[in-house]
Amino acid sequence: MTTGSAPAPQNTRTTAEPGARPAGNRRAGGHPKRKGNSETVAGYAFLAPWLVGLFALTLGPMLFSLYLAFTDYNLFTAPEWSGLANFERMAGDTVFWGSVQITLIYVLVGTPIKLAAALGVAMLLNYKSKGSGFFRSAFYAPSLIGASVSIAIVWRAMFSAEGPVDSGLSFLGINLGGWVGVPALIMPMMILLAVWQFGAPMVIFLAGLKQVPAELYEAASVDGAKAWRKFISVTLPMLSPVIFFNLLLEMIGAFQIFASAYIIGSGSGGPAGATNFYTVYLYTRAFTNNQMGYASAMAWVLLIAVGILAFILFRTSKSWVHYGGDTK
Amino acid sequence: MSTIESTPTAPPPVQPIHKRRQPPRRTAANVAWIVGIVLLTVVVLYPLVWMISASFKPSSEFGSNQGLLPENPTFDNFIKVMEGVAGIPTWRFFWNSTILGIGAVIGTVISSSMAAYAFARLNFKGRPLFFAMMIGTLLLPFHVLIIPQYMIFRNLGMVDTFAPLLVGKFLATEAFFVFLIVQFIRNLPKELDEAARIDGCGHWRIFWSITVPLIKPALITSSIFAFIWSWNDFLGPLLYLNSPENYPLPLALRVFNDQSSASDYGATVAISVLALLPVMLFFVIFQRFLVAGVATQGLKG
Amino acid sequence: MFNKFSRRAGSGVAVTVAAVLMLTACGGNGGDAGGTPDPNEEVTLNFTWWGNEDRASRYEEAIALFEDENPNIDVNGTFMDFPAYWEKRQTEAAGGGLPDVMQFDYSYLRQYGENGVLLDLTEYEGNGLTTDGIDETLMATGRLEDQTLAVPTGYNAWSLFENPAVLEETGATGYEGGTSWEDYDAYMTSVTEASGGEVYGGTDYTGRIQNLELQMRQEGRELFTDEGELNFTQEELAEFWSSAQGLRDNVTIPARQLEEVAPKSGFGSNLTASEMTWSNFMGGYLGDTGAEDLTILAPPTSDPSVKDLYQKPSMLHAVSAGTEHPEAAVAFVEFLINSPEVGAIFGASLGVPASETALEGASLEGPDLGVKEYLDSVADRIGDPPAAPVVGYGALENTFLTLGTSIGLGAITPEEAAQQFFDEVAVTLGS
């Protein structure tokens, strides 16, 4: 494999030079022990804002919600400890399992399609620089629309009986007579909506492609590698940290799909429960039925389930994600 | 795929022969590229074009006319939307959104890149634990955090100010950005840092003079997302802002679509279209900076 | 044993965090009621409502007027759409900071009232708050167990809308109003047939819980028992949904088409000639359809002598129990409810004004007058309102609607839907 071998040190020095002053303190390069100490100090200094945010804004509410998961909290009266009651109820809640099922389908089918679309388009855009600004903007535009009722209106119109999707399909001889009122077609609609808004991972892929040093391609060309070979041996390894990021984050995001489902299903999970995704159901429990205890229990079950998946991903990432900064 | 032969980035001057001759396969690839990308653009943009066209439909046409073109085109939707709400001019909502967006960009980029540098480059005690916690904060559905976070900001007396919407941004609470930048920093060759360290640079200097310029694509990406997400955020402003003159666009937009009184779908779509223009502009401007980073340029030799 | 152990182990840190958060949430109960209002004290009131931009400008006008009359009181108005409005209120109810005065919805009254977050206005009645001009049965909708917790702004009643323009297109004859259910079914069939499938006679009325309530009241029953439990069986519900199968198959607008035009209704999209809903939908439906006028008629009944309809408060005004300025808040509610100027500003847009003085000031005209005339015309059918909706009624109403849609789409049978509804009720009412 011709993975990203470290660039020649001489070159790197030229880039480093503007920032580097010959004079100044020489401590940093000293003994390894002292270096470790200074890194701890520097580490916490750089991390300070994040740490303040974690302890002041994030951790307290998270722990509070963990506590609520074991209570019957209903927003109006003080929470009372209820042990595992919420979790036991969840196990027997058919609506809950229905929401788990459709959410899993959405994640497993939607995420790979969206990522493939984002990567494919990013490669296309990276191929040429002429006019790419325009196309980049065009492809990103759908992701700019906020989650307002406008998107529900547009999306219903696209898949209605007279809409372009159905007209296009009937041109191919498939006639579904509109997707919107067919519960079985809601899932493909939701997935297509997610794929349509592929702008975020696309931009991240683009940024990643910009980081791939051009020499690697040149070297590969000199070796006589064809486009596909270059993609496999240069692009994919160099892009792997970004692919990993997009995969993880899109997966987490898909598990937590809320706004678009809530709007398209008019907040009720309809029609026929087809938009009752995990967090939509959680929200209904929390704010419509005022069962914040139950909702918190649901939230922590999701955290643990997705946490395990994320952990596995991190583990496997060691074998396929190559960081340019890691010494070989 | 097989037709794409040349290098994805601009052809380097090292191979001038390649560039001059323009073999026929290369022209064919160009044509395929243009046709493909234009087709894709049409498909992706059609819903947006429909939406823009719908903003010229009178409200009564929604539901009955699902076609692209309005039957009775009208400017009334835009006129109504620009009149403002309850004496508050519409530009005010745009202004509020802009302030929040700029604040979010500044806060997010500074705090997240600092945290990311620590996670990616510095070896300190507790790093694995904190990193796991950062990923953990991504995993909990935010609905169960609404009430305790509201309590915190209420007790700090920050309700009905922009502070609750911006403080978190300056404290890197959105792990998405920290993790994104971590991934980019880890992909940078470490030799750069080490060379600088030998030259006597401290961590701050390495971060500022070496890392930041090299992760420009990641920072630009973060800026774009931070702005757009802030621009479209509904829940935060809903919970923390009370005075209508502080409302950003997503809140103001709702007022044209209250199902319990009377929804004006035409006006709703019209203000959505208007709300799209500034973010579009922001993206168009910022994506221009999304070019090859210093590392790759500097290495071309 | 395990329970005890996990209780101790699990609570540790979290309880501390919780305690800190809960304690701070409950602070700030200022106002001691009954004190004398001080005209010189500078007071700021927070007031909130849901509604569209039209309502917002009307309230701004009313607030300006109130501030002119009470120079020491400053009113901060804030507004949102209905679902977001309640999300924010739920957060404030839990975390503190409910506004002083709130536009309130009937379906949330019991929840907030029973939990003591609303100020009891009883002692202000006749002492700062005039309620003489409001019909007693209507006034009673704002009371819970001898406490006056909210005052109705206006009222509406269940009704049947007809779109003359759509009807004319089909050439069918209009609905007479107030006849038998069979008669109404026949009318819908005639419209659908006359149009040749272009438009429909109406919408499947079994999709809405209010029509079940209407049929039950026509038999002398209420939806809920006095104890707040469902007053009908699962079989009866399945039977109710099944009863309209023939209509769904051939007459009423297909659920699939309704999904396509959502968030608009079939009637609002000019696809049906009639629909049953609350009388205050007049304004919204005029906007949705773009029609010049709409007819409002009495809903069908199985027994014209029964008092099956009732006056529902379209919305109410309530004061937060935590307000620091109860007198000023009550004065503002008094102004909103009774002032003829406010009546003139709002017309019937908050329902036909409940208070006589506000109604006089309103001098209704056009569609508003039509609604008022409708309400007068069905006076014989108006009976006592049911007890204030059970906690979670809004959620049940929504579940009912969703299940009705699912039946219409053929996704589930009426029997399955009834089963699901009862499961849901067990969760909602049982908590």
mmCIF file of N, CA, C and O in Angstrom, chain C residues 75-123:
data_model
loop_
_atom_site.group_PDB
_atom_site.id
_atom_site.type_symbol
_atom_site.label_atom_id
_atom_site.label_comp_id
_atom_site.label_asym_id
_atom_site.label_seq_id
_atom_site.Cartn_x
_atom_site.Cartn_y
_atom_site.Cartn_z
ATOM 1 N N VAL C 75 -46.224 46.244 30.184
ATOM 2 C CA VAL C 75 -46.527 44.869 29.812
ATOM 3 C C VAL C 75 -45.587 44.410 28.701
ATOM 4 O O VAL C 75 -45.507 45.033 27.647
ATOM 5 N N ASN C 76 -44.839 43.325 28.971
ATOM 6 C CA ASN C 76 -43.989 42.723 27.940
ATOM 7 C C ASN C 76 -44.732 41.570 27.293
ATOM 8 O O ASN C 76 -44.945 40.546 27.929
ATOM 9 N N GLY C 77 -45.095 41.746 26.064
ATOM 10 C CA GLY C 77 -45.812 40.680 25.372
ATOM 11 C C GLY C 77 -44.855 39.756 24.649
ATOM 12 O O GLY C 77 -43.831 40.192 24.138
ATOM 13 N N THR C 78 -45.162 38.473 24.627
ATOM 14 C CA THR C 78 -44.358 37.535 23.856
ATOM 15 C C THR C 78 -45.267 36.463 23.277
ATOM 16 O O THR C 78 -46.294 36.154 23.851
ATOM 17 N N PHE C 79 -44.895 35.942 22.102
ATOM 18 C CA PHE C 79 -45.828 35.050 21.410
ATOM 19 C C PHE C 79 -45.110 33.952 20.653
ATOM 20 O O PHE C 79 -43.925 34.051 20.352
ATOM 21 N N MET C 80 -45.825 32.892 20.333
ATOM 22 C CA MET C 80 -45.279 31.720 19.651
ATOM 23 C C MET C 80 -46.448 30.975 19.000
ATOM 24 O O MET C 80 -47.599 31.316 19.252
ATOM 25 N N ASP C 81 -46.118 29.988 18.194
ATOM 26 C CA ASP C 81 -47.200 29.168 17.671
ATOM 27 C C ASP C 81 -47.581 28.106 18.705
ATOM 28 O O ASP C 81 -46.842 27.876 19.656
ATOM 29 N N PHE C 82 -48.710 27.472 18.520
ATOM 30 C CA PHE C 82 -49.314 26.667 19.575
ATOM 31 C C PHE C 82 -48.410 25.568 20.140
ATOM 32 O O PHE C 82 -48.210 25.517 21.362
ATOM 33 N N PRO C 83 -47.855 24.664 19.324
ATOM 34 C CA PRO C 83 -47.057 23.580 19.924
ATOM 35 C C PRO C 83 -45.821 24.104 20.654
ATOM 36 O O PRO C 83 -45.521 23.656 21.759
ATOM 37 N N ALA C 84 -45.128 25.066 20.049
ATOM 38 C CA ALA C 84 -43.924 25.615 20.670
ATOM 39 C C ALA C 84 -44.273 26.367 21.954
ATOM 40 O O ALA C 84 -43.528 26.328 22.927
ATOM 41 N N TYR C 85 -45.406 27.035 21.928
ATOM 42 C CA TYR C 85 -45.875 27.769 23.103
ATOM 43 C C TYR C 85 -45.949 26.838 24.310
ATOM 44 O O TYR C 85 -45.456 27.147 25.391
ATOM 45 N N TRP C 86 -46.511 25.641 24.085
ATOM 46 C CA TRP C 86 -46.695 24.737 25.226
ATOM 47 C C TRP C 86 -45.398 24.053 25.607
ATOM 48 O O TRP C 86 -45.179 23.727 26.775
ATOM 49 N N GLU C 87 -44.514 23.855 24.660
ATOM 50 C CA GLU C 87 -43.209 23.301 25.012
ATOM 51 C C GLU C 87 -42.483 24.254 25.962
ATOM 52 O O GLU C 87 -41.878 23.845 26.949
ATOM 53 N N LYS C 88 -42.579 25.526 25.643
ATOM 54 C CA LYS C 88 -41.925 26.536 26.488
ATOM 55 C C LYS C 88 -42.592 26.618 27.862
ATOM 56 O O LYS C 88 -41.920 26.704 28.880
ATOM 57 N N ARG C 89 -43.916 26.561 27.879
ATOM 58 C CA ARG C 89 -44.618 26.612 29.171
ATOM 59 C C ARG C 89 -44.273 25.413 30.032
ATOM 60 O O ARG C 89 -44.087 25.523 31.237
ATOM 61 N N GLN C 90 -44.183 24.218 29.424
ATOM 62 C CA GLN C 90 -43.860 23.011 30.201
ATOM 63 C C GLN C 90 -42.484 23.177 30.836
ATOM 64 O O GLN C 90 -42.271 22.807 31.990
ATOM 65 N N THR C 91 -41.533 23.734 30.054
ATOM 66 C CA THR C 91 -40.187 23.937 30.582
ATOM 67 C C THR C 91 -40.208 24.931 31.733
ATOM 68 O O THR C 91 -39.566 24.729 32.755
ATOM 69 N N GLU C 92 -40.979 25.994 31.560
ATOM 70 C CA GLU C 92 -41.048 26.999 32.624
ATOM 71 C C GLU C 92 -41.784 26.470 33.844
ATOM 72 O O GLU C 92 -41.454 26.802 34.989
ATOM 73 N N ALA C 93 -42.801 25.646 33.610
ATOM 74 C CA ALA C 93 -43.527 25.072 34.746
ATOM 75 C C ALA C 93 -42.568 24.221 35.572
ATOM 76 O O ALA C 93 -42.621 24.207 36.794
ATOM 77 N N ALA C 94 -41.677 23.505 34.886
ATOM 78 C CA ALA C 94 -40.725 22.648 35.587
ATOM 79 C C ALA C 94 -39.556 23.447 36.140
ATOM 80 O O ALA C 94 -39.105 23.209 37.256
ATOM 81 N N GLY C 95 -39.077 24.406 35.377
ATOM 82 C CA GLY C 95 -37.846 25.092 35.745
ATOM 83 C C GLY C 95 -38.038 26.462 36.367
ATOM 84 O O GLY C 95 -37.078 27.116 36.739
ATOM 85 N N GLY C 96 -39.282 26.901 36.476
ATOM 86 C CA GLY C 96 -39.559 28.214 37.032
ATOM 87 C C GLY C 96 -39.601 29.272 35.950
ATOM 88 O O GLY C 96 -39.040 29.092 34.870
ATOM 89 N N GLY C 97 -40.287 30.380 36.248
ATOM 90 C CA GLY C 97 -40.296 31.484 35.314
ATOM 91 C C GLY C 97 -41.508 31.558 34.416
ATOM 92 O O GLY C 97 -41.437 32.115 33.317
ATOM 93 N N LEU C 98 -42.654 31.014 34.858
ATOM 94 C CA LEU C 98 -43.876 31.198 34.057
ATOM 95 C C LEU C 98 -44.203 32.681 34.011
ATOM 96 O O LEU C 98 -44.052 33.389 35.001
ATOM 97 N N PRO C 99 -44.675 33.174 32.863
ATOM 98 C CA PRO C 99 -45.050 34.581 32.768
ATOM 99 C C PRO C 99 -46.204 34.915 33.730
ATOM 100 O O PRO C 99 -46.924 34.016 34.162
ATOM 101 N N ASP C 100 -46.357 36.202 34.018
ATOM 102 C CA ASP C 100 -47.406 36.599 34.965
ATOM 103 C C ASP C 100 -48.785 36.278 34.429
ATOM 104 O O ASP C 100 -49.633 35.749 35.143
ATOM 105 N N VAL C 101 -49.035 36.643 33.179
ATOM 106 C CA VAL C 101 -50.355 36.409 32.588
ATOM 107 C C VAL C 101 -50.178 35.566 31.328
ATOM 108 O O VAL C 101 -49.278 35.817 30.528
ATOM 109 N N MET C 102 -51.040 34.549 31.198
ATOM 110 C CA MET C 102 -50.901 33.633 30.062
ATOM 111 C C MET C 102 -52.244 33.422 29.378
ATOM 112 O O MET C 102 -53.254 33.197 30.047
ATOM 113 N N GLN C 103 -52.219 33.460 28.065
ATOM 114 C CA GLN C 103 -53.372 32.981 27.313
ATOM 115 C C GLN C 103 -53.370 31.465 27.518
ATOM 116 O O GLN C 103 -52.327 30.814 27.398
ATOM 117 N N PHE C 104 -54.514 30.892 27.849
ATOM 118 C CA PHE C 104 -54.515 29.489 28.254
ATOM 119 C C PHE C 104 -55.450 28.664 27.394
ATOM 120 O O PHE C 104 -56.431 29.166 26.853
ATOM 121 N N ASP C 105 -55.119 27.369 27.303
ATOM 122 C CA ASP C 105 -55.973 26.469 26.536
ATOM 123 C C ASP C 105 -56.709 25.548 27.498
ATOM 124 O O ASP C 105 -56.139 25.069 28.482
ATOM 125 N N TYR C 106 -57.968 25.281 27.138
ATOM 126 C CA TYR C 106 -58.845 24.470 27.980
ATOM 127 C C TYR C 106 -58.211 23.119 28.287
ATOM 128 O O TYR C 106 -58.295 22.619 29.410
ATOM 129 N N SER C 107 -57.540 22.504 27.293
ATOM 130 C CA SER C 107 -57.067 21.141 27.482
ATOM 131 C C SER C 107 -55.889 21.063 28.453
ATOM 132 O O SER C 107 -55.547 19.991 28.919
ATOM 133 N N TYR C 108 -55.244 22.191 28.763
ATOM 134 C CA TYR C 108 -54.121 22.168 29.705
ATOM 135 C C TYR C 108 -54.532 22.659 31.099
ATOM 136 O O TYR C 108 -53.722 22.671 32.016
ATOM 137 N N LEU C 109 -55.787 23.103 31.238
ATOM 138 C CA LEU C 109 -56.196 23.778 32.468
ATOM 139 C C LEU C 109 -56.060 22.882 33.695
ATOM 140 O O LEU C 109 -55.526 23.280 34.728
ATOM 141 N N ARG C 110 -56.523 21.639 33.574
ATOM 142 C CA ARG C 110 -56.516 20.746 34.727
ATOM 143 C C ARG C 110 -55.085 20.452 35.179
ATOM 144 O O ARG C 110 -54.769 20.489 36.362
ATOM 145 N N GLN C 111 -54.225 20.185 34.199
ATOM 146 C CA GLN C 111 -52.846 19.861 34.527
ATOM 147 C C GLN C 111 -52.166 20.974 35.325
ATOM 148 O O GLN C 111 -51.555 20.734 36.357
ATOM 149 N N TYR C 112 -52.294 22.204 34.826
ATOM 150 C CA TYR C 112 -51.637 23.318 35.498
ATOM 151 C C TYR C 112 -52.378 23.686 36.770
ATOM 152 O O TYR C 112 -51.771 24.027 37.781
ATOM 153 N N GLY C 113 -53.718 23.621 36.707
ATOM 154 C CA GLY C 113 -54.528 23.998 37.860
ATOM 155 C C GLY C 113 -54.294 23.060 39.030
ATOM 156 O O GLY C 113 -54.043 23.490 40.164
ATOM 157 N N GLU C 114 -54.340 21.751 38.759
ATOM 158 C CA GLU C 114 -54.209 20.784 39.850
ATOM 159 C C GLU C 114 -52.824 20.808 40.473
ATOM 160 O O GLU C 114 -52.657 20.388 41.616
ATOM 161 N N ASN C 115 -51.851 21.285 39.735
ATOM 162 C CA ASN C 115 -50.507 21.323 40.281
ATOM 163 C C ASN C 115 -50.161 22.663 40.921
ATOM 164 O O ASN C 115 -49.010 22.914 41.261
ATOM 165 N N GLY C 116 -51.175 23.510 41.029
ATOM 166 C CA GLY C 116 -50.979 24.730 41.798
ATOM 167 C C GLY C 116 -50.086 25.779 41.177
ATOM 168 O O GLY C 116 -49.555 26.622 41.883
ATOM 169 N N VAL C 117 -49.917 25.759 39.859
ATOM 170 C CA VAL C 117 -49.080 26.807 39.267
ATOM 171 C C VAL C 117 -49.910 28.006 38.800
ATOM 172 O O VAL C 117 -49.361 28.990 38.343
ATOM 173 N N LEU C 118 -51.249 27.891 38.914
ATOM 174 C CA LEU C 118 -52.092 29.017 38.523
ATOM 175 C C LEU C 118 -52.666 29.693 39.777
ATOM 176 O O LEU C 118 -52.998 29.030 40.762
ATOM 177 N N LEU C 119 -52.787 31.015 39.688
ATOM 178 C CA LEU C 119 -53.297 31.789 40.813
ATOM 179 C C LEU C 119 -54.812 31.617 40.906
ATOM 180 O O LEU C 119 -55.522 31.716 39.906
ATOM 181 N N ASP C 120 -55.295 31.365 42.124
ATOM 182 C CA ASP C 120 -56.742 31.295 42.330
ATOM 183 C C ASP C 120 -57.308 32.714 42.296
ATOM 184 O O ASP C 120 -56.936 33.565 43.098
ATOM 185 N N LEU C 121 -58.222 32.948 41.353
ATOM 186 C CA LEU C 121 -58.723 34.305 41.149
ATOM 187 C C LEU C 121 -60.012 34.553 41.923
ATOM 188 O O LEU C 121 -60.602 35.631 41.821
ATOM 189 N N THR C 122 -60.480 33.549 42.708
ATOM 190 C CA THR C 122 -61.786 33.663 43.362
ATOM 191 C C THR C 122 -61.922 34.957 44.161
ATOM 192 O O THR C 122 -62.907 35.677 44.023
ATOM 193 N N GLU C 123 -60.894 35.275 44.959
ATOM 194 C CA GLU C 123 -61.036 36.440 45.832
ATOM 195 C C GLU C 123 -61.017 37.768 45.066
ATOM 196 O O GLU C 123 -61.359 38.793 45.611
#
